Amino acid sequence: MAQLPPGIHFITLFTRDQRYRAFIFVLTFLLYASFHLSRKPISIVKGELHKHCAASTEVELHSYKEYATQSQPAKTLPNKSQCGWEPFDKNNYKQLLGALDYSFLCAYAIGMYLSGIIGERLPIRYYLTAGMLTSGLFTAMFGFGYFYNVHNLWFYLVAQIANGLVQTTGWPSVVTCIGNWFGKGRRGFIMGIWNSHTSVGNILGSLIAAYWVSSCWGLSFVVPGVIIALMGIVCFLFLIEQMQQLLSDNENCATSLNINMPVSEENRTGTSPISFLGALRIPGVIEFSLCLLFAKLVSYTFLFWLPLYITNVEHLDAKRAGDLSTLFDVGGIFGGILAGIISDRLEKRASTCGMMLFLAAPTLYMFSAVSKMGLEATIVMLLISGALVNGPYALITTAVSADLGTHKSLKGNARALSTVTAIIDGTGSVGAALGPLLAGLISPSGWNNVFYMLMVADACALLFLVRLIRKELRCRMDHTL
């Protein structure tokens, strides 16, 4: 009899539970990568929206309509990408673009507090699917403004606000799902790898948006919108919230499940969801939430303003600046994994975050100075800064949130993970809303001032972890003695 092919033999080495865990790992990775993929286009398109146009918009539109009514070849039509897009081609374009960022992130922060509470009370698969389909609609809606010549600021603000609200369905859902499938064993390392979906989504979103930014920036939004909607359909067809759904009624759950599984069906259905105030009383939730507020302020300022900064400093076009900005996210992938490995090895989440935040502040100062010395220096600093800035952010939003959502003070109540995750990420999203807004207000006075603001934010993030770091060190000393 012929032997099994090597690939099939490799698969059979794993148990059914392990195969399903790998499947859920990959599926939730792709689902949330599509969320970030749909958020990235606005940062890439900014350079195109504010491009200076010598002729007035009214003259441009009138000329375009005249050409469109004539029977001339398409190549004689004016190229709309040669000019900016009203109202973003004004002198105060930074403030207007900052308002777009702020509207999305403010709506995201407010909606996140509600999303976790709702997510604990609805099936994750339905909740996440609805969020992804509507997010695809509102992401594409922003791009429709290009094709239908919409020059009303409120149209774009409404699209951003609506998208910010529906995107809050994503994070509590995927973290709860992954927390249901994986125990505490090597949670930092596993979730460090898993959390690279953020950077992968940002990279793919940057590349997709940059491909059309100079020729037809509307597609920079429509294509990501279609992608996240399609992934919503995949979610509906394949997502399994927890392993117990795979077990038949006559199977013995106690012997079928791995001992590291943090959730039991009894705990999931036999207890009521935790309240908002109850989640706040879990030790460490407030400290890590406030730390994430400032850490996410730094990360999202880079997310929304880095391509424009590179355009101004390196004098590159929007496409090349967008491509180069992906290196920050590449560094973030390695930073998240490194933070997870270190925190697992030391068993100290707060100390790991504190160490990386301590190194991040001077690194940002070096970035502001070195980035003006040439392209090669900028590439190196993008990788290093991305690792140190996104490392603590990744660790807090994944392993720390999962740890606190299954904290021993909950006494086995497994219906807290979504709420705790939403509180931590929602508080962080307040900082994510403030960062791009402050960058838009401060940048006219010079980019150096923006970096000073980011360094102060990193110092504040570290300050809120001091008590937890001291507690971890005392526990370590007591254990040693």
Tab-separated table of C-alpha atoms in Angstrom:
chain	number	residue	atom	x	y	z
A	1	MET	CA	0.000	0.000	0.000
A	2	ALA	CA	1.266	3.454	-0.905
A	3	GLN	CA	2.331	5.673	1.973
A	4	LEU	CA	0.429	8.824	2.879
A	5	PRO	CA	1.717	12.014	1.224
A	6	PRO	CA	4.079	13.955	3.547
A	7	GLY	CA	1.654	16.859	3.862
A	8	ILE	CA	-1.265	14.651	4.918
A	9	HIS	CA	0.990	12.714	7.290
A	10	PHE	CA	1.991	16.019	8.901
A	11	ILE	CA	-1.678	16.975	9.392
A	12	THR	CA	-2.480	13.631	11.037
A	13	LEU	CA	0.167	14.301	13.687
A	14	PHE	CA	-2.202	16.821	15.251
A	15	THR	CA	-5.397	16.056	17.135
A	16	ARG	CA	-8.788	17.276	15.965
A	17	ASP	CA	-8.791	19.955	18.673
A	18	GLN	CA	-5.394	21.243	17.539
A	19	ARG	CA	-6.501	21.377	13.905
A	20	TYR	CA	-9.590	23.376	14.806
A	21	ARG	CA	-7.541	25.734	16.952
A	22	ALA	CA	-5.185	26.352	14.048
A	23	PHE	CA	-8.187	27.007	11.808
A	24	ILE	CA	-9.717	29.514	14.251
A	25	PHE	CA	-6.313	31.162	14.687
A	26	VAL	CA	-5.963	31.736	10.936
A	27	LEU	CA	-9.608	32.701	10.411
A	28	THR	CA	-9.736	35.335	13.166
A	29	PHE	CA	-6.345	36.611	11.980
A	30	LEU	CA	-7.733	37.229	8.487
A	31	LEU	CA	-11.007	38.662	9.772
A	32	TYR	CA	-9.387	41.368	11.856
A	33	ALA	CA	-6.676	42.040	9.277
A	34	SER	CA	-9.519	43.072	6.963
A	35	PHE	CA	-10.715	45.595	9.573
A	36	HIS	CA	-7.336	47.328	9.595
A	37	LEU	CA	-7.050	46.975	5.836
A	38	SER	CA	-10.188	49.116	5.516
A	39	ARG	CA	-8.926	51.765	7.977
A	40	LYS	CA	-5.628	52.481	6.262
A	41	PRO	CA	-6.713	54.134	2.959
A	42	ILE	CA	-7.473	57.538	4.505
A	43	SER	CA	-3.847	57.982	5.582
A	44	ILE	CA	-2.634	57.127	2.074
A	45	VAL	CA	-5.140	59.310	0.240
A	46	LYS	CA	-4.465	62.396	2.384
A	47	GLY	CA	-1.625	63.543	0.162
A	48	GLU	CA	-3.886	63.364	-2.885
A	49	LEU	CA	-6.835	65.093	-1.222
A	50	HIS	CA	-4.873	68.195	-0.289
A	51	LYS	CA	-2.848	68.532	-3.504
A	52	HIS	CA	-2.859	72.195	-4.547
A	53	CYS	CA	-4.983	73.113	-7.572
A	54	ALA	CA	-4.400	76.393	-9.384
A	55	ALA	CA	-7.834	76.506	-10.962
A	56	SER	CA	-10.933	76.798	-8.847
A	57	THR	CA	-13.033	73.735	-8.298
A	58	GLU	CA	-16.001	75.311	-10.061
A	59	VAL	CA	-13.973	75.901	-13.222
A	60	GLU	CA	-12.591	72.381	-13.066
A	61	LEU	CA	-16.012	70.787	-12.746
A	62	HIS	CA	-17.475	72.978	-15.492
A	63	SER	CA	-14.653	72.041	-17.851
A	64	TYR	CA	-15.013	68.399	-16.983
A	65	LYS	CA	-18.756	68.438	-17.735
A	66	GLU	CA	-18.106	70.144	-21.088
A	67	TYR	CA	-15.596	67.485	-22.045
A	68	ALA	CA	-17.893	64.722	-20.862
A	69	THR	CA	-20.734	65.918	-23.113
A	70	GLN	CA	-18.506	65.977	-26.196
A	71	SER	CA	-17.866	62.878	-28.283
A	72	GLN	CA	-14.105	62.846	-27.693
A	73	PRO	CA	-11.832	59.954	-26.716
A	74	ALA	CA	-11.566	59.285	-22.989
A	75	LYS	CA	-7.895	60.198	-23.015
A	76	THR	CA	-8.761	63.879	-23.668
A	77	LEU	CA	-10.763	64.173	-20.475
A	78	PRO	CA	-9.104	66.138	-17.682
A	79	ASN	CA	-7.439	64.008	-15.035
A	80	LYS	CA	-9.140	64.722	-11.712
A	81	SER	CA	-6.113	63.432	-9.820
A	82	GLN	CA	-4.067	66.433	-10.995
A	83	CYS	CA	-5.756	68.629	-8.400
A	84	GLY	CA	-6.833	68.316	-4.802
A	85	TRP	CA	-10.337	67.526	-3.714
A	86	GLU	CA	-12.495	70.310	-2.317
A	87	PRO	CA	-12.776	71.068	0.549
A	88	PHE	CA	-9.435	69.411	1.400
A	89	ASP	CA	-7.371	71.493	-1.039
A	90	LYS	CA	-7.591	74.581	1.192
A	91	ASN	CA	-4.865	76.161	3.299
A	92	ASN	CA	-6.300	74.560	6.451
A	93	TYR	CA	-6.264	71.072	4.937
A	94	LYS	CA	-4.398	69.578	7.923
A	95	GLN	CA	-7.203	70.601	10.277
A	96	LEU	CA	-9.861	69.262	7.887
A	97	LEU	CA	-8.052	65.951	7.441
A	98	GLY	CA	-7.524	65.789	11.186
A	99	ALA	CA	-11.293	66.190	11.624
A	100	LEU	CA	-11.813	63.069	9.493
A	101	ASP	CA	-9.462	61.081	11.709
A	102	TYR	CA	-11.029	62.462	14.863
A	103	SER	CA	-14.592	61.722	13.758
A	104	PHE	CA	-13.745	58.076	13.030
A	105	LEU	CA	-11.723	57.494	16.180
A	106	CYS	CA	-14.071	59.375	18.497
A	107	ALA	CA	-17.013	57.326	17.233
A	108	TYR	CA	-14.887	54.193	17.626
A	109	ALA	CA	-13.981	55.052	21.221
A	110	ILE	CA	-17.579	55.779	22.238
A	111	GLY	CA	-18.975	52.758	20.443
A	112	MET	CA	-16.379	50.409	21.913
A	113	TYR	CA	-17.729	50.757	25.459
A	114	LEU	CA	-21.145	49.640	24.246
A	115	SER	CA	-19.847	47.021	21.853
A	116	GLY	CA	-18.298	44.818	24.514
A	117	ILE	CA	-21.483	44.773	26.582
A	118	ILE	CA	-23.576	43.949	23.512
A	119	GLY	CA	-21.079	41.344	22.346
A	120	GLU	CA	-21.434	39.390	25.596
A	121	ARG	CA	-25.176	39.041	24.949
A	122	LEU	CA	-25.249	38.129	21.236
A	123	PRO	CA	-23.777	35.252	19.210
A	124	ILE	CA	-20.316	36.370	18.118
A	125	ARG	CA	-20.701	35.020	14.574
A	126	TYR	CA	-23.826	37.065	13.833
A	127	TYR	CA	-22.548	40.167	15.587
A	128	LEU	CA	-19.199	40.130	13.791
A	129	THR	CA	-20.743	39.367	10.396
A	130	ALA	CA	-23.137	42.311	10.658
A	131	GLY	CA	-20.287	44.613	11.656
A	132	MET	CA	-18.089	43.568	8.738
A	133	LEU	CA	-20.833	43.925	6.129
A	134	THR	CA	-21.813	47.417	7.309
A	135	SER	CA	-18.159	48.442	7.637
A	136	GLY	CA	-17.623	47.449	4.021
A	137	LEU	CA	-20.554	49.633	3.029
A	138	PHE	CA	-19.315	52.741	4.860
A	139	THR	CA	-15.707	52.275	3.742
A	140	ALA	CA	-16.844	52.143	0.125
A	141	MET	CA	-19.175	55.096	0.771
A	142	PHE	CA	-16.150	57.367	1.296
A	143	GLY	CA	-14.828	56.308	-2.111
A	144	PHE	CA	-18.201	56.967	-3.753
A	145	GLY	CA	-17.534	60.652	-3.068
A	146	TYR	CA	-14.898	60.526	-5.792
A	147	PHE	CA	-17.100	58.916	-8.428
A	148	TYR	CA	-20.113	61.154	-7.715
A	149	ASN	CA	-18.120	64.392	-7.276
A	150	VAL	CA	-19.198	64.969	-3.676
A	151	HIS	CA	-17.479	68.021	-2.201
A	152	ASN	CA	-19.474	68.312	1.016
A	153	LEU	CA	-17.355	67.860	4.143
A	154	TRP	CA	-20.298	66.443	6.080
A	155	PHE	CA	-20.665	63.547	3.642
A	156	TYR	CA	-17.157	62.347	4.466
A	157	LEU	CA	-17.580	63.017	8.181
A	158	VAL	CA	-20.780	60.956	8.322
A	159	ALA	CA	-19.086	58.101	6.452
A	160	GLN	CA	-16.210	58.150	8.946
A	161	ILE	CA	-18.456	58.343	12.024
A	162	ALA	CA	-20.688	55.497	10.850
A	163	ASN	CA	-17.662	53.372	9.974
A	164	GLY	CA	-16.086	54.054	13.358
A	165	LEU	CA	-19.212	52.859	15.164
A	166	VAL	CA	-19.661	49.603	13.231
A	167	GLN	CA	-15.967	48.714	13.379
A	168	THR	CA	-16.239	48.394	17.161
A	169	THR	CA	-17.859	45.005	16.578
A	170	GLY	CA	-14.503	43.573	15.524
A	171	TRP	CA	-12.021	43.647	18.370
A	172	PRO	CA	-14.121	42.387	21.331
A	173	SER	CA	-15.481	39.603	19.126
A	174	VAL	CA	-12.181	38.225	17.821
A	175	VAL	CA	-10.390	38.522	21.179
A	176	THR	CA	-13.243	36.714	22.920
A	177	CYS	CA	-13.180	34.006	20.288
A	178	ILE	CA	-9.423	33.488	20.413
A	179	GLY	CA	-9.528	33.619	24.230
A	180	ASN	CA	-12.152	30.854	24.219
A	181	TRP	CA	-9.882	28.589	22.173
A	182	PHE	CA	-6.484	29.200	23.772
A	183	GLY	CA	-5.514	28.934	27.428
A	184	LYS	CA	-2.924	30.894	29.399
A	185	GLY	CA	0.027	28.577	28.705
A	186	ARG	CA	1.919	30.547	26.044
A	187	ARG	CA	-0.733	33.189	25.527
A	188	GLY	CA	1.739	36.057	25.124
A	189	PHE	CA	3.671	34.336	22.327
A	190	ILE	CA	0.575	32.968	20.562
A	191	MET	CA	-1.274	36.266	20.711
A	192	GLY	CA	1.881	38.169	19.795
A	193	ILE	CA	1.974	36.259	16.522
A	194	TRP	CA	-1.801	36.498	16.124
A	195	ASN	CA	-1.820	40.247	16.765
A	196	SER	CA	0.379	40.796	13.722
A	197	HIS	CA	-2.939	40.898	11.854
A	198	THR	CA	-2.981	44.603	12.744
A	199	SER	CA	0.269	45.268	10.913
A	200	VAL	CA	-0.535	42.864	8.071
A	201	GLY	CA	-3.872	44.630	7.560
A	202	ASN	CA	-2.172	48.031	7.608
A	203	ILE	CA	0.438	46.875	5.088
A	204	LEU	CA	-2.131	45.389	2.703
A	205	GLY	CA	-4.366	48.439	3.107
A	206	SER	CA	-1.443	50.724	2.319
A	207	LEU	CA	-0.433	48.775	-0.781
A	208	ILE	CA	-4.005	48.531	-2.093
A	209	ALA	CA	-4.756	52.199	-1.464
A	210	ALA	CA	-1.399	53.335	-2.873
A	211	TYR	CA	-2.014	51.412	-6.102
A	212	TRP	CA	-4.945	53.668	-7.044
A	213	VAL	CA	-4.213	56.806	-5.029
A	214	SER	CA	-2.789	58.860	-7.914
A	215	SER	CA	-5.117	57.664	-10.654
A	216	CYS	CA	-8.486	56.988	-9.022
A	217	TRP	CA	-8.442	57.413	-5.236
A	218	GLY	CA	-12.078	56.364	-4.965
A	219	LEU	CA	-10.999	52.764	-5.614
A	220	SER	CA	-8.584	53.083	-2.679
A	221	PHE	CA	-11.714	52.906	-0.498
A	222	VAL	CA	-14.105	50.835	-2.599
A	223	VAL	CA	-11.759	47.850	-2.990
A	224	PRO	CA	-11.002	47.536	0.777
A	225	GLY	CA	-14.728	47.957	1.430
A	226	VAL	CA	-15.524	45.029	-0.850
A	227	ILE	CA	-12.788	42.927	0.794
A	228	ILE	CA	-14.049	43.383	4.362
A	229	ALA	CA	-17.637	42.689	3.236
A	230	LEU	CA	-16.529	39.439	1.582
A	231	MET	CA	-14.664	38.476	4.744
A	232	GLY	CA	-17.895	39.103	6.639
A	233	ILE	CA	-19.533	36.408	4.521
A	234	VAL	CA	-16.597	34.087	5.286
A	235	CYS	CA	-17.125	34.819	8.989
A	236	PHE	CA	-20.794	33.852	8.762
A	237	LEU	CA	-19.965	30.581	7.001
A	238	PHE	CA	-17.012	29.373	9.095
A	239	LEU	CA	-16.545	31.084	12.493
A	240	ILE	CA	-16.893	28.815	15.552
A	241	GLU	CA	-17.182	30.770	18.793
A	242	GLN	CA	-15.923	28.002	21.081
A	243	MET	CA	-14.920	24.362	20.946
A	244	GLN	CA	-18.043	23.144	22.760
A	245	GLN	CA	-20.070	23.868	19.631
A	246	LEU	CA	-18.247	20.965	17.959
A	247	LEU	CA	-19.175	18.447	20.640
A	248	SER	CA	-22.278	16.330	20.319
A	249	ASP	CA	-24.672	16.011	23.230
A	250	ASN	CA	-23.416	12.569	24.187
A	251	GLU	CA	-19.726	13.510	24.342
A	252	ASN	CA	-18.045	13.961	27.668
A	253	CYS	CA	-16.810	17.570	27.732
A	254	ALA	CA	-14.537	16.968	30.693
A	255	THR	CA	-12.409	14.396	28.837
A	256	SER	CA	-12.653	15.860	25.344
A	257	LEU	CA	-11.292	19.307	26.149
A	258	ASN	CA	-7.661	20.192	26.668
A	259	ILE	CA	-6.894	21.156	30.279
A	260	ASN	CA	-5.666	24.573	29.154
A	261	MET	CA	-9.066	25.541	27.791
A	262	PRO	CA	-10.168	28.598	29.825
A	263	VAL	CA	-13.877	28.398	29.139
A	264	SER	CA	-16.390	25.701	29.929
A	265	GLU	CA	-19.900	25.502	28.613
A	266	GLU	CA	-21.213	25.575	32.148
A	267	ASN	CA	-19.407	28.817	32.909
A	268	ARG	CA	-20.444	30.357	29.616
A	269	THR	CA	-24.147	29.706	29.955
A	270	GLY	CA	-24.622	29.384	33.689
A	271	THR	CA	-23.530	32.859	34.705
A	272	SER	CA	-24.713	36.324	33.760
A	273	PRO	CA	-22.453	38.757	31.860
A	274	ILE	CA	-20.346	41.013	34.047
A	275	SER	CA	-21.401	44.643	34.477
A	276	PHE	CA	-19.350	47.619	33.337
A	277	LEU	CA	-18.460	48.620	36.911
A	278	GLY	CA	-17.734	45.014	37.792
A	279	ALA	CA	-15.195	44.850	34.974
A	280	LEU	CA	-13.543	48.057	36.182
A	281	ARG	CA	-13.035	46.504	39.622
A	282	ILE	CA	-10.838	43.740	38.196
A	283	PRO	CA	-7.268	44.499	39.398
A	284	GLY	CA	-5.209	46.055	36.614
A	285	VAL	CA	-8.026	46.994	34.237
A	286	ILE	CA	-7.898	50.739	34.998
A	287	GLU	CA	-4.085	50.946	34.918
A	288	PHE	CA	-3.700	49.087	31.644
A	289	SER	CA	-6.615	51.016	30.104
A	290	LEU	CA	-5.013	54.387	30.865
A	291	CYS	CA	-1.624	53.132	29.720
A	292	LEU	CA	-3.161	52.025	26.430
A	293	LEU	CA	-4.782	55.445	26.024
A	294	PHE	CA	-1.348	57.045	25.604
A	295	ALA	CA	0.285	54.101	23.838
A	296	LYS	CA	-2.481	54.028	21.244
A	297	LEU	CA	-2.263	57.816	20.873
A	298	VAL	CA	1.287	57.343	19.601
A	299	SER	CA	0.498	54.336	17.417
A	300	TYR	CA	-2.502	55.885	15.682
A	301	THR	CA	-0.740	59.190	15.116
A	302	PHE	CA	1.788	57.211	13.078
A	303	LEU	CA	-1.002	55.233	11.413
A	304	PHE	CA	-2.800	58.337	10.128
A	305	TRP	CA	0.022	60.861	9.650
A	306	LEU	CA	3.186	58.897	8.818
A	307	PRO	CA	2.664	58.850	5.010
A	308	LEU	CA	2.140	62.619	4.972
A	309	TYR	CA	5.225	63.156	7.170
A	310	ILE	CA	7.335	61.025	4.812
A	311	THR	CA	5.971	62.972	1.838
A	312	ASN	CA	7.060	66.274	3.403
A	313	VAL	CA	10.456	65.127	4.707
A	314	GLU	CA	11.586	62.813	1.901
A	315	HIS	CA	9.732	64.711	-0.872
A	316	LEU	CA	8.154	61.530	-2.223
A	317	ASP	CA	4.852	61.149	-4.045
A	318	ALA	CA	1.814	59.730	-2.239
A	319	LYS	CA	2.302	56.191	-3.579
A	320	ARG	CA	5.961	55.845	-2.596
A	321	ALA	CA	5.316	57.420	0.799
A	322	GLY	CA	2.476	54.965	1.392
A	323	ASP	CA	4.674	52.016	0.446
A	324	LEU	CA	7.499	53.223	2.694
A	325	SER	CA	5.164	53.725	5.666
A	326	THR	CA	4.443	49.980	5.717
A	327	LEU	CA	7.897	49.422	7.255
A	328	PHE	CA	6.567	50.884	10.512
A	329	ASP	CA	4.005	48.077	10.581
A	330	VAL	CA	6.641	45.491	9.689
A	331	GLY	CA	8.541	46.601	12.775
A	332	GLY	CA	5.282	46.388	14.718
A	333	ILE	CA	4.909	42.698	13.839
A	334	PHE	CA	8.282	41.855	15.351
A	335	GLY	CA	7.629	44.144	18.327
A	336	GLY	CA	4.348	42.408	19.187
A	337	ILE	CA	5.897	38.933	18.975
A	338	LEU	CA	8.947	40.005	20.999
A	339	ALA	CA	6.737	41.530	23.710
A	340	GLY	CA	4.742	38.308	23.917
A	341	ILE	CA	7.850	36.095	24.217
A	342	ILE	CA	9.447	38.296	26.881
A	343	SER	CA	6.257	38.571	28.943
A	344	ASP	CA	5.728	34.796	28.827
A	345	ARG	CA	9.305	34.117	29.868
A	346	LEU	CA	9.322	36.681	32.703
A	347	GLU	CA	5.615	36.241	33.542
A	348	LYS	CA	5.455	40.018	33.855
A	349	ARG	CA	3.144	41.795	31.414
A	350	ALA	CA	3.426	45.277	32.992
A	351	SER	CA	7.219	45.182	33.256
A	352	THR	CA	7.554	44.126	29.620
A	353	CYS	CA	5.328	46.998	28.474
A	354	GLY	CA	7.183	49.433	30.725
A	355	MET	CA	10.585	48.428	29.352
A	356	MET	CA	9.484	48.962	25.741
A	357	LEU	CA	7.780	52.279	26.540
A	358	PHE	CA	10.943	53.467	28.305
A	359	LEU	CA	12.962	52.768	25.150
A	360	ALA	CA	10.329	54.154	22.772
A	361	ALA	CA	10.491	57.799	23.915
A	362	PRO	CA	14.186	58.436	23.028
A	363	THR	CA	13.745	56.363	19.870
A	364	LEU	CA	11.044	58.763	18.672
A	365	TYR	CA	13.412	61.687	19.199
A	366	MET	CA	16.063	59.865	17.167
A	367	PHE	CA	13.500	59.179	14.453
A	368	SER	CA	12.636	62.870	14.093
A	369	ALA	CA	16.333	63.732	13.727
A	370	VAL	CA	17.599	60.795	11.690
A	371	SER	CA	14.701	60.761	9.200
A	372	LYS	CA	16.016	64.024	7.751
A	373	MET	CA	19.386	62.449	6.925
A	374	GLY	CA	18.239	60.299	4.038
A	375	LEU	CA	16.063	57.427	2.935
A	376	GLU	CA	18.263	54.637	4.344
A	377	ALA	CA	18.245	56.124	7.845
A	378	THR	CA	14.470	56.572	7.661
A	379	ILE	CA	13.978	52.888	6.799
A	380	VAL	CA	16.017	51.732	9.816
A	381	MET	CA	14.245	54.046	12.226
A	382	LEU	CA	10.823	53.074	10.879
A	383	LEU	CA	11.509	49.429	11.755
A	384	ILE	CA	12.862	50.178	15.236
A	385	SER	CA	10.163	52.714	16.095
A	386	GLY	CA	7.426	50.392	14.869
A	387	ALA	CA	8.666	47.580	17.130
A	388	LEU	CA	8.895	49.716	20.272
A	389	VAL	CA	5.677	51.675	19.724
A	390	ASN	CA	3.445	48.774	18.713
A	391	GLY	CA	4.946	46.172	21.073
A	392	PRO	CA	3.225	47.399	24.281
A	393	TYR	CA	0.053	48.278	22.356
A	394	ALA	CA	-0.125	44.745	20.936
A	395	LEU	CA	0.546	43.056	24.284
A	396	ILE	CA	-2.082	45.060	26.201
A	397	THR	CA	-4.847	44.599	23.647
A	398	THR	CA	-4.309	40.833	23.370
A	399	ALA	CA	-2.629	38.805	26.139
A	400	VAL	CA	-3.239	41.351	28.903
A	401	SER	CA	-6.910	41.763	27.951
A	402	ALA	CA	-7.373	37.977	27.828
A	403	ASP	CA	-5.632	37.557	31.202
A	404	LEU	CA	-7.801	40.181	32.871
A	405	GLY	CA	-10.960	38.845	31.231
A	406	THR	CA	-10.307	35.478	32.862
A	407	HIS	CA	-8.893	36.880	36.128
A	408	LYS	CA	-9.140	34.718	39.254
A	409	SER	CA	-11.270	37.398	40.941
A	410	LEU	CA	-14.065	36.516	38.504
A	411	LYS	CA	-14.366	33.090	40.173
A	412	GLY	CA	-14.924	31.217	36.922
A	413	ASN	CA	-17.302	33.699	35.260
A	414	ALA	CA	-16.228	33.453	31.634
A	415	ARG	CA	-18.689	36.072	30.411
A	416	ALA	CA	-16.401	39.021	31.064
A	417	LEU	CA	-13.787	38.758	28.340
A	418	SER	CA	-15.623	40.817	25.723
A	419	THR	CA	-16.524	43.582	28.212
A	420	VAL	CA	-13.000	43.810	29.656
A	421	THR	CA	-11.484	43.846	26.167
A	422	ALA	CA	-13.871	46.597	25.083
A	423	ILE	CA	-13.112	48.748	28.154
A	424	ILE	CA	-9.355	48.510	27.636
A	425	ASP	CA	-9.458	49.054	23.884
A	426	GLY	CA	-12.205	51.684	24.160
A	427	THR	CA	-10.113	53.734	26.580
A	428	GLY	CA	-7.144	53.296	24.299
A	429	SER	CA	-9.261	54.504	21.410
A	430	VAL	CA	-9.791	57.814	23.205
A	431	GLY	CA	-6.050	58.316	22.846
A	432	ALA	CA	-6.246	57.089	19.265
A	433	ALA	CA	-8.778	59.860	18.602
A	434	LEU	CA	-6.735	62.547	20.350
A	435	GLY	CA	-3.403	61.693	18.713
A	436	PRO	CA	-4.246	62.414	15.062
A	437	LEU	CA	-6.297	65.461	16.125
A	438	LEU	CA	-3.367	66.917	18.096
A	439	ALA	CA	-1.011	66.099	15.228
A	440	GLY	CA	-3.246	68.054	12.854
A	441	LEU	CA	-3.266	71.044	15.205
A	442	ILE	CA	0.441	70.947	16.087
A	443	SER	CA	2.014	70.040	12.737
A	444	PRO	CA	1.636	73.556	11.218
A	445	SER	CA	4.108	74.746	13.876
A	446	GLY	CA	6.618	72.070	12.847
A	447	TRP	CA	6.891	68.289	12.821
A	448	ASN	CA	9.394	68.374	15.695
A	449	ASN	CA	6.625	69.546	18.008
A	450	VAL	CA	4.526	66.556	16.980
A	451	PHE	CA	7.327	64.206	18.021
A	452	TYR	CA	7.711	66.016	21.354
A	453	MET	CA	4.013	65.411	21.950
A	454	LEU	CA	4.447	61.710	21.153
A	455	MET	CA	7.390	61.399	23.552
A	456	VAL	CA	5.359	62.949	26.376
A	457	ALA	CA	2.547	60.493	25.616
A	458	ASP	CA	4.945	57.527	25.920
A	459	ALA	CA	6.169	58.853	29.260
A	460	CYS	CA	2.576	59.144	30.511
A	461	ALA	CA	1.842	55.571	29.401
A	462	LEU	CA	4.817	54.348	31.415
A	463	LEU	CA	3.717	56.378	34.443
A	464	PHE	CA	0.382	54.546	34.701
A	465	LEU	CA	2.171	51.189	34.869
A	466	VAL	CA	4.534	52.107	37.710
A	467	ARG	CA	2.303	50.633	40.447
A	468	LEU	CA	1.824	47.346	38.577
A	469	ILE	CA	5.547	47.117	37.768
A	470	ARG	CA	6.430	47.604	41.434
A	471	LYS	CA	3.899	44.931	42.380
A	472	GLU	CA	5.420	42.473	39.895
A	473	LEU	CA	8.925	43.167	41.197
A	474	ARG	CA	7.813	42.646	44.811
A	475	CYS	CA	6.195	39.337	43.893
A	476	ARG	CA	9.397	38.284	42.136
A	477	MET	CA	11.504	39.168	45.163
A	478	ASP	CA	9.156	37.362	47.550
A	479	HIS	CA	9.237	34.289	45.316
A	480	THR	CA	13.048	34.389	45.184
A	481	LEU	CA	13.344	34.680	48.957
